[in-house]
XYZ file of C-alpha atoms in Angstrom:
221
model
C 0.000 0.000 0.000
C 1.194 3.522 -0.800
C 1.481 6.205 1.874
C -1.961 7.081 3.192
C -3.144 10.614 2.506
C -6.371 11.395 4.322
C -6.495 15.103 3.584
C -6.453 15.364 -0.217
C -9.633 16.994 -1.493
C -9.716 18.375 -5.042
C -10.466 22.082 -5.176
C -12.526 23.961 -7.730
C -14.000 27.416 -8.069
C -17.145 26.131 -9.827
C -20.356 26.724 -7.885
C -23.446 24.500 -8.135
C -26.639 25.404 -6.236
C -24.720 27.717 -3.951
C -21.897 25.261 -3.161
C -18.501 25.009 -4.803
C -17.215 21.695 -6.120
C -14.751 21.587 -3.249
C -17.548 22.044 -0.704
C -19.566 19.235 -2.272
C -16.542 16.930 -2.197
C -15.995 17.834 1.444
C -19.619 17.072 2.295
C -19.430 13.687 0.582
C -16.139 12.940 2.327
C -17.739 13.712 5.685
C -20.634 11.348 4.948
C -18.211 8.572 4.006
C -16.174 9.070 7.180
C -19.332 8.969 9.298
C -20.420 5.746 7.567
C -16.938 4.306 8.054
C -17.025 5.003 11.776
C -20.423 3.358 12.086
C -19.534 0.230 10.087
C -15.916 -0.266 11.178
C -16.988 0.163 14.772
C -19.913 -2.248 14.472
C -18.525 -4.942 12.152
C -14.765 -4.389 12.032
C -12.571 -3.022 9.250
C -11.840 -6.382 7.649
C -15.530 -7.291 7.448
C -16.505 -3.988 5.845
C -16.096 -3.390 2.122
C -15.928 -0.099 0.282
C -19.286 -0.956 -1.266
C -20.847 -1.372 2.184
C -19.532 2.022 3.262
C -20.878 3.663 0.131
C -24.306 2.112 0.606
C -24.418 3.359 4.186
C -23.345 6.823 3.044
C -25.880 6.842 0.192
C -23.166 7.419 -2.413
C -21.762 5.534 -5.379
C -18.258 4.120 -5.242
C -16.871 6.746 -7.595
C -17.485 9.333 -4.890
C -15.544 7.214 -2.434
C -12.486 7.246 -4.652
C -12.548 10.995 -5.195
C -11.402 11.358 -1.560
C -9.867 8.010 -0.566
C -7.464 5.673 -2.334
C -8.868 2.613 -0.570
C -10.426 1.329 2.637
C -7.202 1.766 4.587
C -7.139 5.461 3.785
C -10.693 5.772 5.089
C -9.800 3.819 8.223
C -6.977 6.272 8.888
C -9.296 9.204 8.298
C -11.806 7.841 10.799
C -9.018 7.433 13.345
C -7.869 11.026 12.891
C -11.380 12.446 13.215
C -12.123 10.401 16.332
C -8.851 11.122 18.105
C -8.876 14.815 17.185
C -12.371 15.136 18.638
C -11.425 13.255 21.804
C -8.323 15.359 22.324
C -10.296 18.558 21.780
C -12.947 17.566 24.322
C -10.224 16.685 26.840
C -8.476 20.031 26.340
C -11.752 21.920 26.725
C -12.394 20.088 30.008
C -8.873 20.778 31.290
C -9.148 24.463 30.437
C -11.955 24.697 32.977
C -9.875 23.505 35.969
C -6.807 25.719 35.765
C -3.294 24.635 36.774
C -4.129 21.772 39.152
C -2.504 18.729 37.522
C -4.548 16.177 39.457
C -7.756 17.883 38.370
C -6.533 18.078 34.782
C -5.900 14.336 34.793
C -9.272 13.655 36.399
C -11.364 15.664 33.952
C -9.389 14.489 30.913
C -9.760 10.853 31.961
C -13.450 11.346 32.698
C -13.984 12.840 29.255
C -12.092 9.990 27.600
C -13.852 7.125 29.378
C -17.237 8.809 28.941
C -16.550 9.137 25.217
C -15.804 5.413 24.979
C -19.254 4.678 26.384
C -21.147 7.311 24.410
C -19.327 6.720 21.129
C -18.738 2.981 21.370
C -18.162 2.445 17.651
C -15.532 5.165 17.571
C -13.828 3.709 20.616
C -13.567 0.279 19.062
C -11.891 1.745 15.992
C -9.113 3.520 17.892
C -8.587 0.685 20.374
C -8.865 -2.398 18.142
C -9.398 -1.812 14.432
C -6.223 0.215 13.807
C -3.949 -2.636 14.846
C -2.321 -5.095 12.475
C -3.877 -3.867 9.224
C -0.750 -2.760 7.374
C 2.517 -0.909 7.878
C 0.943 2.287 6.537
C -1.968 2.106 8.970
C 0.438 1.315 11.816
C 2.450 4.420 10.908
C -0.659 6.589 10.831
C -1.794 5.274 14.210
C 1.660 5.978 15.638
C 1.359 9.586 14.469
C -1.988 9.952 16.217
C -0.652 8.387 19.405
C 2.303 10.778 19.259
C -0.130 13.723 19.264
C -1.803 12.318 22.376
C 1.569 11.736 24.015
C 2.532 15.361 23.428
C -0.775 16.447 24.948
C 0.171 14.505 28.099
C 3.556 16.229 28.159
C 2.036 19.681 27.749
C -0.832 19.330 30.209
C 0.445 16.866 32.841
C 4.243 16.971 32.902
C 5.159 20.515 31.905
C 5.183 21.775 35.493
C 7.594 19.087 36.677
C 9.764 18.853 33.562
C 12.599 20.779 35.183
C 12.779 18.174 37.976
C 13.031 15.149 35.668
C 16.630 13.848 35.691
C 18.697 13.773 32.534
C 18.439 9.998 32.421
C 14.687 10.304 31.770
C 12.535 12.282 29.353
C 9.069 13.737 29.823
C 7.985 12.344 26.469
C 8.778 8.728 27.348
C 7.098 9.137 30.748
C 4.043 10.455 28.913
C 4.158 7.418 26.639
C 3.971 5.296 29.776
C 0.898 7.201 30.967
C -0.755 6.857 27.588
C 0.087 3.165 27.410
C -1.565 2.619 30.788
C -4.666 4.495 29.655
C -4.774 2.537 26.403
C -4.555 -0.853 28.126
C -7.106 0.075 30.774
C -9.473 1.241 28.060
C -9.100 -1.910 25.956
C -9.835 -4.243 28.850
C -12.703 -2.040 29.999
C -14.326 -2.112 26.567
C -13.811 -5.890 26.371
C -15.636 -6.199 29.718
C -18.578 -4.256 28.267
C -17.836 -1.359 30.640
C -18.147 -3.502 33.757
C -16.692 -0.865 36.077
C -18.228 2.611 36.431
C -16.613 5.529 34.602
C -15.589 7.157 37.887
C -13.744 3.996 38.957
C -11.761 3.974 35.719
C -10.981 7.661 36.189
C -9.620 7.079 39.698
C -7.336 4.311 38.465
C -5.957 6.448 35.651
C -5.544 9.374 38.005
C -3.574 7.167 40.412
C -1.225 5.964 37.674
C -0.627 9.388 36.147
C -0.239 11.193 39.468
C 2.210 8.526 40.583
C 4.495 9.657 37.781
C 3.843 13.370 38.241
C 4.400 13.404 42.004
C 7.645 11.447 41.663
C 9.152 14.609 40.160
C 7.033 17.258 41.875
C 9.649 18.409 44.399
C 8.069 21.162 46.439
C 5.377 21.891 43.892
C 1.758 21.712 44.968
C 0.173 19.640 42.209
């Protein structure tokens, strides 16, 4: 498979019924992504054909290929949309609690676990369907996870970064936090959300604060 490009949308200045060609392509692309999230989340990527996605979106296959090279490109696009939205909701929640790191972790984790319940299909895509498809999909998923890792650095570890010894890096510590969250989430989804959201939040808060307080010094986190 060639490198996945999820952002290529042809542009045109032509206007039809008040919408440019580029706007119409964008609208169709959005419908396809929404259908992909629904079907990949419900049936799995491997069990979902391009034709099935197009039927769910109410579009012919030629409209699929104007925005996506293949199903893998769509899978990557769904991942980006889902993870961007989750990160944005987490940031908006953290902006409401100020500088308190423990509170930032709590509200971000609460937003994340709540999203997994409310948007179950989306959660299954980012936790299960992105794995083992191809090298290109693996690379795209790694890029998305890197964005989340940097968010952890910026919002959880930035205040203690100066206390982290030279033998360690904030980024790798953030990867550890994210890995813990990822594994907790996978097992929680597999259990059909057996534990309450607040219980999952407390566990993630304990793990993340364990790392943050190890380097807090005299700071009041």
